């Protein structure tokens, strides 16, 4: 995904790494008066008699805040985050996990008023670093719910990088005080330092008919790429002409360069629009087809990644063959070694054949048909879509494949996934939901409701599951010059839902119906912003004058 909230974190109100009561205890919390079923009678007796042992020294304490002399909880820093201490926590060294807010959460009804007051305080602070998002999630370090009496509901405020620790901690305390005035004193607060950006990440595949979740990018552009969501047919209401297009995001087809290229960078090949290399330039909508704006699948960045990985594998195999041949020449090779030599030679032939296929692969997918630019829909969400007119020879279908990769073993990303190649599913139930969708044709749309389980097809993440949070996120985009309200999805079991490069990916429900388009995400929280598909459809109809059908 591309536009990302690359967050390092600051906060108040959640578990503290520096809590002296919870160093590395990974067993479940035993409340006062409760007996651990795994304990023996002697263990219970031992606990009743305090042992005269010297406790281990606590970790270094963070510096105190200004309000400590008034008896308020001390904000504590874990990593790059400020949080107020929670009474206990199973393991303070585990990473924080993000969970969606359930539809029946009591904060759902009162959040709008609280959010407005938080926004007012942020604007009154005269911050030299603008805020980018106000959100609510459950945040904890375990898959199990927090112990009774501990509220892990957390207000997250994202600000741009550059604020010092004092400013972040004071801001977190101010927001905590606002929560108290609204009758929500148990709410935790985090102030996250980062940006919500439209960036992409290079990775993988070469397939003649690209499937949902495949790599896509501007021809010749090697610093950005995104995800091909799927295929739609545009039908002109006046001429009945039908055009097959691939749907992705505007910022995938007209990306903004955030970092100045090095002076030694080679010129693009083939040349692309030089405006794309202007650092910090946000590009307007493309309202009519432009055959000069070529699009490739996979993107140039992903093509180079696959070629480099294959070249590396070939070099390793050649070195292994050379060792076996040397041993064979010296008469030191065993029968197993001779078999290993045969296997290595067969593997080299396979790699060479695949390399030849990749070198001769025609990556041209088509040209830009239309894009939205950066706008806000009537419903208040961000609009960010792009259409690619697909060449006849590259036309594909919205069939959900188990993996979109032609050379899956050549990417480090896939080495971290399970045996299915592209799935990153933490539980059996999640795996069952995903496998039920594999093989289906995405040809219908549906409305996404709070609490729904949804599935993303991203070029980097592969297939991931998430839960639609009941509380939407308020996001301040630098491109939109205003505030939008976004549907936000948190990964199942606290796992990341989206990653850099997934922008443009289709989001479907458990039946395989299309419910939204992924337009952004947050690395720090692993969440994704999803525009409801009906808002995307309405905007495309308005701009192009065409009716749409899923193909």
Coordinates of C-alpha atoms in Angstrom, one line a residue:
X1 CA 0.0 0.0 0.0
X2 CA 1.5 2.7 -0.6
X3 CA 0.3 5.8 1.2
X4 CA 1.4 4.9 4.6
X5 CA 1.4 6.1 8.1
X6 CA 5.0 5.1 8.8
X7 CA 4.7 5.4 12.6
X8 CA 7.1 5.5 15.4
X9 CA 5.0 5.8 18.5
X10 CA 4.4 8.0 21.5
X11 CA 1.5 7.6 23.9
X12 CA -0.4 7.7 27.2
X13 CA -2.5 5.0 28.7
X14 CA -1.7 1.3 27.9
X15 CA 0.8 -1.3 29.2
X16 CA 4.2 0.0 30.2
X17 CA 7.4 -1.7 29.4
X18 CA 8.8 -0.3 32.5
X19 CA 6.3 -1.7 34.9
X20 CA 8.3 -3.4 37.7
X21 CA 5.5 -5.8 38.3
X22 CA 5.6 -7.5 34.9
X23 CA 9.1 -8.3 33.6
X24 CA 8.8 -11.4 31.3
X25 CA 5.9 -13.3 32.7
X26 CA 4.2 -15.0 29.8
X27 CA 1.7 -17.0 31.9
X28 CA -1.8 -15.8 32.2
X29 CA -2.5 -13.1 34.9
X30 CA -3.7 -14.6 38.2
X31 CA -5.9 -12.0 39.9
X32 CA -5.9 -11.6 43.7
X33 CA -7.4 -14.6 45.5
X34 CA -7.3 -16.8 42.4
X35 CA -5.3 -20.0 42.3
X36 CA -3.3 -21.0 39.4
X37 CA -4.5 -24.5 38.4
X38 CA -1.0 -25.6 37.5
X39 CA 0.3 -24.8 41.1
X40 CA 0.9 -27.5 43.7
X41 CA -0.1 -27.2 47.4
X42 CA 3.5 -26.4 48.3
X43 CA 3.5 -23.7 45.7
X44 CA 0.5 -22.1 47.2
X45 CA 2.0 -22.3 50.7
X46 CA 5.2 -20.8 49.4
X47 CA 3.3 -17.9 48.0
X48 CA 1.6 -17.3 51.3
X49 CA 5.0 -16.8 53.0
X50 CA 7.0 -14.0 51.5
X51 CA 10.5 -15.1 50.6
X52 CA 13.4 -13.0 51.7
X53 CA 15.0 -12.8 48.3
X54 CA 16.3 -9.6 46.7
X55 CA 14.1 -8.6 43.8
X56 CA 15.8 -8.0 40.5
X57 CA 16.5 -4.4 39.7
X58 CA 13.8 -2.8 37.6
X59 CA 14.6 -1.5 34.1
X60 CA 15.7 2.2 33.8
X61 CA 12.8 4.5 34.5
X62 CA 11.8 7.1 31.9
X63 CA 12.0 10.7 32.9
X64 CA 9.0 12.1 34.7
X65 CA 6.4 14.5 33.3
X66 CA 5.6 17.9 34.7
X67 CA 2.3 16.7 36.3
X68 CA 3.9 14.0 38.5
X69 CA 3.9 16.3 41.6
X70 CA 0.1 16.3 41.4
X71 CA -0.1 12.5 41.9
X72 CA -1.2 11.7 38.3
X73 CA 0.0 8.5 36.6
X74 CA 3.5 8.8 35.1
X75 CA 3.7 8.6 31.4
X76 CA 6.3 6.0 30.4
X77 CA 8.2 5.4 27.2
X78 CA 8.4 2.0 25.6
X79 CA 10.6 2.1 22.4
X80 CA 9.4 5.3 20.9
X81 CA 6.0 5.4 22.7
X82 CA 4.5 7.2 25.7
X83 CA 1.9 5.3 27.7
X84 CA 0.5 5.5 31.2
X85 CA 1.1 2.3 33.2
X86 CA -1.6 -0.4 33.4
X87 CA -1.8 -2.4 36.6
X88 CA -0.4 -5.5 35.1
X89 CA 0.5 -7.1 31.7
X90 CA 1.4 -10.6 30.7
X91 CA 4.5 -9.7 28.7
X92 CA 5.7 -6.1 28.3
X93 CA 8.3 -7.0 25.8
X94 CA 5.9 -8.4 23.2
X95 CA 5.0 -5.9 20.4
X96 CA 1.7 -4.1 20.6
X97 CA -1.2 -5.6 18.6
X98 CA -4.1 -3.7 17.1
X99 CA -7.7 -4.9 17.2
X100 CA -10.9 -3.5 15.7
X101 CA -13.5 -1.9 17.9
X102 CA -16.6 -4.1 18.1
X103 CA -20.0 -2.7 17.1
X104 CA -21.5 -2.8 20.6
X105 CA -18.6 -1.0 22.2
X106 CA -20.0 1.8 24.5
X107 CA -17.6 4.4 22.9
X108 CA -19.3 4.0 19.5
X109 CA -22.2 6.3 20.4
X110 CA -20.2 9.0 22.1
X111 CA -17.0 9.0 19.9
X112 CA -18.1 11.8 17.5
X113 CA -18.3 14.4 20.3
X114 CA -15.0 13.2 21.9
X115 CA -13.2 13.2 18.6
X116 CA -14.3 16.8 17.8
X117 CA -13.0 18.0 21.2
X118 CA -9.7 16.2 20.6
X119 CA -9.5 17.8 17.2
X120 CA -10.1 21.2 18.7
X121 CA -7.3 20.8 21.2
X122 CA -4.9 19.7 18.5
X123 CA -5.7 22.8 16.4
X124 CA -5.4 25.0 19.5
X125 CA -2.0 23.7 20.4
X126 CA -0.4 25.6 17.5
X127 CA 1.7 22.6 16.8
X128 CA 4.7 23.0 14.5
X129 CA 4.1 19.4 13.5
X130 CA 0.5 18.9 12.0
X131 CA -1.6 16.0 13.1
X132 CA -2.6 13.4 10.5
X133 CA -5.1 11.0 12.1
X134 CA -7.4 10.5 15.1
X135 CA -8.4 6.9 15.6
X136 CA -9.6 4.3 18.2
X137 CA -8.6 0.7 18.5
X138 CA -8.0 -1.9 21.2
X139 CA -4.3 -2.2 21.8
X140 CA -2.6 -5.0 23.7
X141 CA 0.4 -7.4 23.5
X142 CA -1.5 -10.7 23.6
X143 CA -4.3 -12.4 21.6
X144 CA -6.2 -12.9 24.8
X145 CA -8.6 -10.2 26.0
X146 CA -7.2 -7.9 28.7
X147 CA -8.0 -9.0 32.3
X148 CA -11.3 -7.8 33.8
X149 CA -11.1 -4.2 35.0
X150 CA -8.4 -3.2 32.5
X151 CA -9.6 -1.2 29.5
X152 CA -7.3 -1.6 26.4
X153 CA -9.4 0.8 24.3
X154 CA -6.9 3.3 23.0
X155 CA -7.2 6.7 21.3
X156 CA -4.4 7.0 18.7
X157 CA -3.3 10.4 17.4
X158 CA -0.8 10.5 14.6
X159 CA 1.4 13.6 14.2
X160 CA 4.2 14.3 11.7
X161 CA 7.7 13.5 12.7
X162 CA 9.8 16.1 14.4
X163 CA 8.1 16.6 17.8
X164 CA 10.3 16.1 20.9
X165 CA 9.4 13.8 23.7
X166 CA 8.1 16.7 26.0
X167 CA 5.6 17.8 23.3
X168 CA 4.4 14.3 22.7
X169 CA 4.0 13.5 26.3
X170 CA 2.2 16.8 27.1
X171 CA -0.1 16.3 24.2
X172 CA -0.9 12.8 25.3
X173 CA -1.7 14.0 28.8
X174 CA -4.0 16.8 27.4
X175 CA -5.9 14.2 25.4
X176 CA -6.1 11.9 28.4
X177 CA -7.7 14.8 30.4
X178 CA -10.3 15.4 27.6
X179 CA -11.3 11.7 27.8
X180 CA -11.8 12.2 31.6
X181 CA -14.1 15.1 31.1
X182 CA -16.2 13.0 28.7
X183 CA -16.6 10.3 31.3
X184 CA -14.0 8.0 29.7
X185 CA -11.2 8.1 32.3
X186 CA -10.1 4.5 31.5
X187 CA -9.3 5.2 27.9
X188 CA -5.7 4.8 27.0
X189 CA -3.9 7.4 24.7
X190 CA -1.1 7.0 22.2
X191 CA 0.6 9.8 20.2
X192 CA 2.2 8.2 17.1
X193 CA 4.9 10.0 15.3
X194 CA 4.7 9.5 11.5
X195 CA 3.2 10.3 8.1
X196 CA 0.3 8.9 6.1
X197 CA 2.0 8.7 2.7
X198 CA 1.4 7.3 -0.7
X199 CA 4.4 5.0 -1.1
X200 CA 4.9 1.6 -2.7
X201 CA 7.2 -1.3 -2.2
X202 CA 8.8 -3.5 -4.9
X203 CA 8.0 -7.2 -5.0
X204 CA 7.4 -10.1 -7.5
X205 CA 5.5 -11.7 -10.3
X206 CA 5.2 -12.4 -14.0
X207 CA 1.9 -13.8 -15.2
X208 CA 0.3 -13.4 -18.7
X209 CA -3.2 -12.9 -17.3
X210 CA -2.7 -10.8 -14.1
X211 CA -5.0 -11.8 -11.3
X212 CA -6.3 -9.7 -8.3
X213 CA -3.3 -8.8 -6.1
X214 CA -0.7 -8.7 -8.9
X215 CA 2.0 -6.1 -9.2
X216 CA 1.4 -3.0 -11.3
X217 CA 3.3 0.3 -12.0
X218 CA 4.1 3.1 -14.4
X219 CA 6.3 1.8 -17.3
X220 CA 10.0 2.4 -16.6
X221 CA 9.4 3.8 -13.1
X222 CA 11.6 1.9 -10.7
X223 CA 10.9 3.6 -7.4
X224 CA 7.1 3.0 -7.0
X225 CA 4.5 0.3 -7.6
X226 CA 1.2 -0.9 -6.3
X227 CA -1.5 -3.5 -6.6
X228 CA -3.9 -4.4 -9.4
X229 CA -7.2 -4.8 -7.6
X230 CA -9.2 -6.5 -10.4
X231 CA -11.0 -6.0 -13.6
X232 CA -14.1 -3.8 -14.4
X233 CA -16.0 -3.3 -17.7
X234 CA -17.0 0.3 -18.5
X235 CA -20.1 0.5 -20.7
X236 CA -20.8 3.8 -22.4
X237 CA -24.5 4.8 -21.8
X238 CA -24.6 6.6 -25.2
X239 CA -22.6 4.3 -27.6
X240 CA -22.9 1.0 -25.7
X241 CA -19.1 0.6 -26.2
X242 CA -17.5 -1.7 -23.7
X243 CA -14.0 -1.3 -22.4
X244 CA -12.1 -3.7 -20.0
X245 CA -10.0 -1.8 -17.4
X246 CA -7.9 -2.8 -14.5
X247 CA -8.8 -1.0 -11.3
X248 CA -6.1 0.4 -8.9
X249 CA -5.4 3.7 -7.1
X250 CA -4.7 7.1 -8.6
X251 CA -1.5 7.4 -6.6
X252 CA -0.2 4.0 -8.1
X253 CA -0.5 5.4 -11.6
X254 CA 0.5 9.0 -10.7
X255 CA 2.8 8.5 -7.7
X256 CA 4.3 11.3 -5.7
X257 CA 8.1 11.1 -5.3
X258 CA 9.0 11.8 -1.7
X259 CA 12.8 11.5 -1.8
X260 CA 15.1 13.2 -4.3
X261 CA 16.9 10.6 -6.5
X262 CA 20.6 10.2 -6.2
X263 CA 22.8 11.9 -8.7
X264 CA 24.1 8.6 -9.9
X265 CA 20.7 7.2 -10.6
X266 CA 20.4 5.8 -14.2
X267 CA 17.9 7.4 -16.5
X268 CA 14.5 5.7 -16.7
X269 CA 14.0 3.1 -19.5
X270 CA 11.6 3.6 -21.3
X271 CA 11.2 7.3 -20.4
X272 CA 8.1 8.2 -18.4
X273 CA 6.5 11.5 -17.6
X274 CA 9.3 13.6 -16.1
X275 CA 6.7 15.3 -13.8
X276 CA 6.7 12.1 -11.7
X277 CA 10.2 12.8 -10.6
X278 CA 9.4 16.2 -9.1
X279 CA 9.8 15.7 -5.4
X280 CA 6.6 16.4 -3.3
X281 CA 4.4 17.0 -6.4
X282 CA 0.8 15.8 -6.1
X283 CA -0.6 15.0 -9.5
X284 CA -4.1 16.0 -10.7
X285 CA -6.8 13.6 -12.2
X286 CA -6.5 12.2 -15.7
X287 CA -10.0 12.7 -17.1
X288 CA -9.5 11.1 -20.6
X289 CA -7.6 8.1 -22.0
X290 CA -3.9 8.9 -22.5
X291 CA -2.1 6.2 -24.6
X292 CA 1.3 7.8 -23.8
X293 CA 1.0 6.8 -20.2
X294 CA 2.0 3.2 -20.3
X295 CA 1.5 0.8 -17.5
X296 CA 3.4 -2.5 -16.9
X297 CA 2.7 -5.7 -15.0
X298 CA 4.7 -6.5 -13.0
X299 CA 6.1 -3.1 -12.3
X300 CA 9.7 -2.2 -13.2
X301 CA 10.7 -2.3 -9.5
X302 CA 9.2 -5.8 -9.0
X303 CA 10.7 -7.0 -12.3
X304 CA 14.2 -6.0 -11.2
X305 CA 13.6 -7.6 -7.8
X306 CA 12.7 -10.9 -9.4
X307 CA 15.6 -10.8 -11.8
X308 CA 18.1 -10.0 -9.0
X309 CA 16.7 -12.9 -6.9
X310 CA 16.9 -15.3 -9.8
X311 CA 20.5 -14.2 -10.6
X312 CA 21.5 -14.8 -7.0
X313 CA 20.0 -18.3 -7.0
X314 CA 21.8 -19.1 -10.2
X315 CA 25.1 -17.9 -8.7
X316 CA 24.6 -20.1 -5.6
X317 CA 23.8 -23.1 -7.7
X318 CA 26.8 -22.6 -10.0
X319 CA 29.0 -22.4 -6.9
X320 CA 27.5 -25.6 -5.6
X321 CA 28.1 -27.4 -8.9
X322 CA 31.7 -26.2 -9.0
X323 CA 32.3 -27.7 -5.6
X324 CA 30.8 -31.0 -6.5
X325 CA 32.7 -31.2 -9.8
X326 CA 36.0 -30.4 -8.0
X327 CA 35.4 -33.2 -5.5
X328 CA 34.4 -35.6 -8.3
X329 CA 37.6 -34.7 -10.2
X330 CA 39.7 -35.5 -7.1
X331 CA 37.8 -38.8 -6.5
X332 CA 36.4 -37.5 -3.2
X333 CA 32.7 -37.4 -4.2
X334 CA 30.4 -39.9 -2.5
X335 CA 27.3 -41.4 -4.1
X336 CA 25.1 -38.9 -2.3
X337 CA 27.4 -36.1 -3.6
X338 CA 27.1 -37.3 -7.2
X339 CA 23.3 -37.3 -6.8
X340 CA 23.5 -33.8 -5.3
X341 CA 25.5 -32.7 -8.5
X342 CA 22.7 -34.1 -10.7
X343 CA 20.0 -32.2 -8.7
X344 CA 22.0 -29.0 -8.8
X345 CA 22.5 -29.2 -12.6
X346 CA 18.7 -29.8 -13.0
X347 CA 18.0 -26.9 -10.8
X348 CA 20.4 -24.7 -12.8
X349 CA 18.5 -25.6 -16.1
X350 CA 15.2 -24.7 -14.4
X351 CA 16.6 -21.3 -13.3
X352 CA 18.1 -20.6 -16.7
X353 CA 14.8 -21.4 -18.4
X354 CA 12.9 -19.2 -16.0
X355 CA 15.4 -16.4 -16.5
X356 CA 14.9 -16.6 -20.3
X357 CA 11.2 -16.5 -19.8
X358 CA 11.4 -13.4 -17.6
X359 CA 13.8 -11.7 -20.0
X360 CA 11.5 -12.2 -22.9
X361 CA 8.3 -11.5 -21.0
X362 CA 6.3 -8.5 -22.4
X363 CA 5.3 -6.6 -19.3
X364 CA 3.2 -4.0 -21.1
X365 CA -0.3 -4.2 -19.6
X366 CA -2.0 -1.2 -21.2
X367 CA -2.3 2.6 -20.7
X368 CA -4.0 4.9 -18.3
X369 CA -7.7 5.4 -19.0
X370 CA -8.7 7.7 -16.2
X371 CA -7.8 8.6 -12.6
X372 CA -9.7 10.4 -9.8
X373 CA -6.9 12.6 -8.5
X374 CA -7.3 13.3 -4.8
X375 CA -10.8 14.2 -3.8
X376 CA -13.3 13.8 -1.0
X377 CA -16.6 11.9 -1.7
X378 CA -20.0 13.2 -0.5
X379 CA -19.9 10.6 2.2
X380 CA -16.7 12.2 3.6
X381 CA -14.2 9.5 2.6
X382 CA -11.1 9.9 0.4
X383 CA -11.5 9.2 -3.3
X384 CA -8.3 7.6 -4.9
X385 CA -8.9 5.3 -7.9
X386 CA -7.2 4.7 -11.3
X387 CA -8.3 2.8 -14.4
X388 CA -5.9 1.1 -16.9
X389 CA -7.2 0.1 -20.4
X390 CA -5.9 -3.4 -20.7
X391 CA -4.4 -4.7 -23.9
X392 CA -6.4 -7.6 -25.5
X393 CA -3.6 -10.1 -25.1
X394 CA -3.3 -9.3 -21.3
X395 CA -6.9 -9.5 -20.3
X396 CA -7.7 -11.4 -17.2
X397 CA -10.5 -12.3 -14.8
X398 CA -11.4 -11.6 -11.2
X399 CA -10.6 -15.1 -10.1
X400 CA -9.1 -15.5 -6.7
X401 CA -5.9 -17.6 -7.0
X402 CA -4.1 -19.3 -4.1
X403 CA -0.9 -17.4 -5.2
X404 CA -0.3 -14.8 -7.9
X405 CA 3.4 -15.5 -8.2
X406 CA 5.1 -17.2 -11.1
X407 CA 8.4 -17.5 -9.3
X408 CA 7.3 -17.8 -5.7
X409 CA 10.6 -19.2 -4.3
X410 CA 12.6 -16.2 -5.4
X411 CA 11.3 -13.7 -2.9
X412 CA 12.2 -13.3 0.7
X413 CA 8.6 -12.3 1.5
X414 CA 7.3 -15.8 0.5
X415 CA 9.9 -17.5 2.7
X416 CA 8.1 -16.1 5.7
X417 CA 4.7 -17.4 4.7
X418 CA 3.2 -20.8 5.1
X419 CA 3.0 -23.7 2.6
X420 CA 0.2 -22.1 0.6
X421 CA 2.7 -19.6 -0.7
X422 CA 1.0 -16.3 -0.2
X423 CA -1.3 -16.8 2.9
X424 CA -0.4 -15.2 6.2
X425 CA -3.2 -16.6 8.3
X426 CA -2.8 -17.0 12.0
X427 CA -5.6 -19.4 12.9
X428 CA -7.4 -22.4 11.5
X429 CA -10.7 -20.4 11.3
X430 CA -9.0 -17.6 9.4
X431 CA -7.5 -20.2 7.0
X432 CA -10.9 -21.8 6.4
X433 CA -12.5 -18.4 5.6
X434 CA -9.7 -17.6 3.1
X435 CA -9.7 -21.0 1.5
X436 CA -13.5 -20.7 0.9
X437 CA -12.9 -17.7 -1.2
X438 CA -10.1 -19.2 -3.3
X439 CA -11.3 -20.2 -6.8
X440 CA -14.3 -17.8 -6.7
X441 CA -15.0 -15.1 -9.3
X442 CA -15.4 -11.6 -7.8
X443 CA -18.4 -10.4 -9.8
X444 CA -20.7 -8.8 -7.2
X445 CA -20.5 -5.9 -4.7
X446 CA -21.7 -5.6 -1.2
X447 CA -21.8 -3.2 1.7
X448 CA -19.2 -3.4 4.4
X449 CA -20.7 -3.4 8.0
X450 CA -18.9 -2.9 11.3
X451 CA -17.6 -6.1 12.7
X452 CA -17.4 -7.9 9.3
X453 CA -14.5 -10.1 8.4
X454 CA -12.9 -9.0 5.1
X455 CA -10.1 -10.2 2.9
X456 CA -7.5 -8.2 1.1
X457 CA -5.5 -9.2 -2.0
X458 CA -2.3 -7.2 -1.9
X459 CA 0.9 -7.7 -4.0
X460 CA 3.1 -7.6 -0.9
X461 CA 0.8 -9.0 1.8
X462 CA -0.8 -11.7 -0.4
X463 CA -4.1 -12.7 1.2
X464 CA -4.8 -11.2 4.6
X465 CA -7.9 -11.1 6.9
X466 CA -9.2 -8.2 8.9
X467 CA -12.1 -6.9 10.9
X468 CA -14.0 -3.7 9.9
X469 CA -13.8 -1.4 13.0
X470 CA -17.0 0.1 14.3
X471 CA -15.3 3.5 14.8
X472 CA -14.1 5.2 11.7
X473 CA -10.8 7.1 11.6
X474 CA -10.4 10.9 11.0
X475 CA -7.5 11.5 8.6
X476 CA -5.9 14.8 7.6
X477 CA -4.4 14.3 4.1
X478 CA -1.8 16.8 2.8
X479 CA -3.0 16.0 -0.7
X480 CA -6.7 16.6 0.0
X481 CA -6.1 19.7 2.0
X482 CA -8.8 18.7 4.4
X483 CA -10.2 16.1 6.8
X484 CA -11.8 12.8 5.7
X485 CA -13.5 10.0 7.6
X486 CA -12.2 6.6 6.6
X487 CA -13.3 3.0 7.1
X488 CA -10.5 1.3 8.9
X489 CA -9.7 -2.4 9.0
X490 CA -7.5 -4.1 11.7
X491 CA -5.9 -7.5 11.0
X492 CA -7.4 -10.6 12.5
X493 CA -5.7 -11.7 15.8
X494 CA -3.7 -8.5 15.9
X495 CA -1.7 -9.3 12.7
X496 CA -1.0 -6.7 10.1
X497 CA -3.7 -6.3 7.5
X498 CA -1.8 -4.3 4.9
X499 CA 1.7 -3.4 3.9
X500 CA 3.6 -1.0 1.6
X501 CA 2.7 -1.8 -2.0
X502 CA -0.8 -3.1 -1.3
X503 CA -2.6 0.1 -2.4
X504 CA -5.2 -0.6 -5.0
X505 CA -6.0 -4.1 -3.7
X506 CA -9.6 -5.4 -3.7
X507 CA -11.2 -6.0 -0.3
X508 CA -13.9 -8.7 -0.3
X509 CA -16.2 -10.2 2.2
X510 CA -16.5 -13.9 3.2
X511 CA -18.8 -14.6 0.3
X512 CA -16.3 -13.2 -2.2
X513 CA -18.3 -10.0 -2.9
X514 CA -16.3 -6.8 -3.5
X515 CA -16.8 -4.3 -0.6
X516 CA -13.9 -1.8 -0.9
X517 CA -10.7 -0.6 -2.4
X518 CA -7.6 -0.3 -0.2
X519 CA -6.1 3.2 -0.5
X520 CA -3.7 3.5 2.4
X521 CA -2.5 1.9 5.6
X522 CA -0.4 2.3 8.7
X523 CA 2.9 0.4 9.3
X524 CA 2.9 1.2 13.0
X525 CA -0.6 -0.2 13.5
X526 CA -0.8 -2.6 10.6
X527 CA -4.3 -1.3 9.8
X528 CA -5.7 -0.3 6.3
X529 CA -8.0 2.5 5.1
X530 CA -10.6 1.1 2.8
X531 CA -12.9 3.2 0.6
X532 CA -16.4 1.6 0.2
X533 CA -16.8 0.3 -3.3
X534 CA -20.1 2.1 -3.8
X535 CA -18.3 5.4 -3.3
X536 CA -15.7 4.4 -5.8
X537 CA -18.4 3.3 -8.3
X538 CA -20.4 6.5 -7.9
X539 CA -17.3 8.7 -8.5
X540 CA -16.2 6.7 -11.6
X541 CA -19.7 7.0 -13.1
X542 CA -19.7 10.7 -12.5
X543 CA -16.3 11.3 -14.1
X544 CA -16.5 8.9 -17.0
X545 CA -20.2 8.8 -17.7
X546 CA -20.0 5.0 -17.9
X547 CA -21.8 2.2 -16.2
X548 CA -19.6 -0.4 -14.5
X549 CA -19.6 -4.2 -14.3
X550 CA -17.3 -6.5 -12.5
X551 CA -15.6 -8.9 -14.9

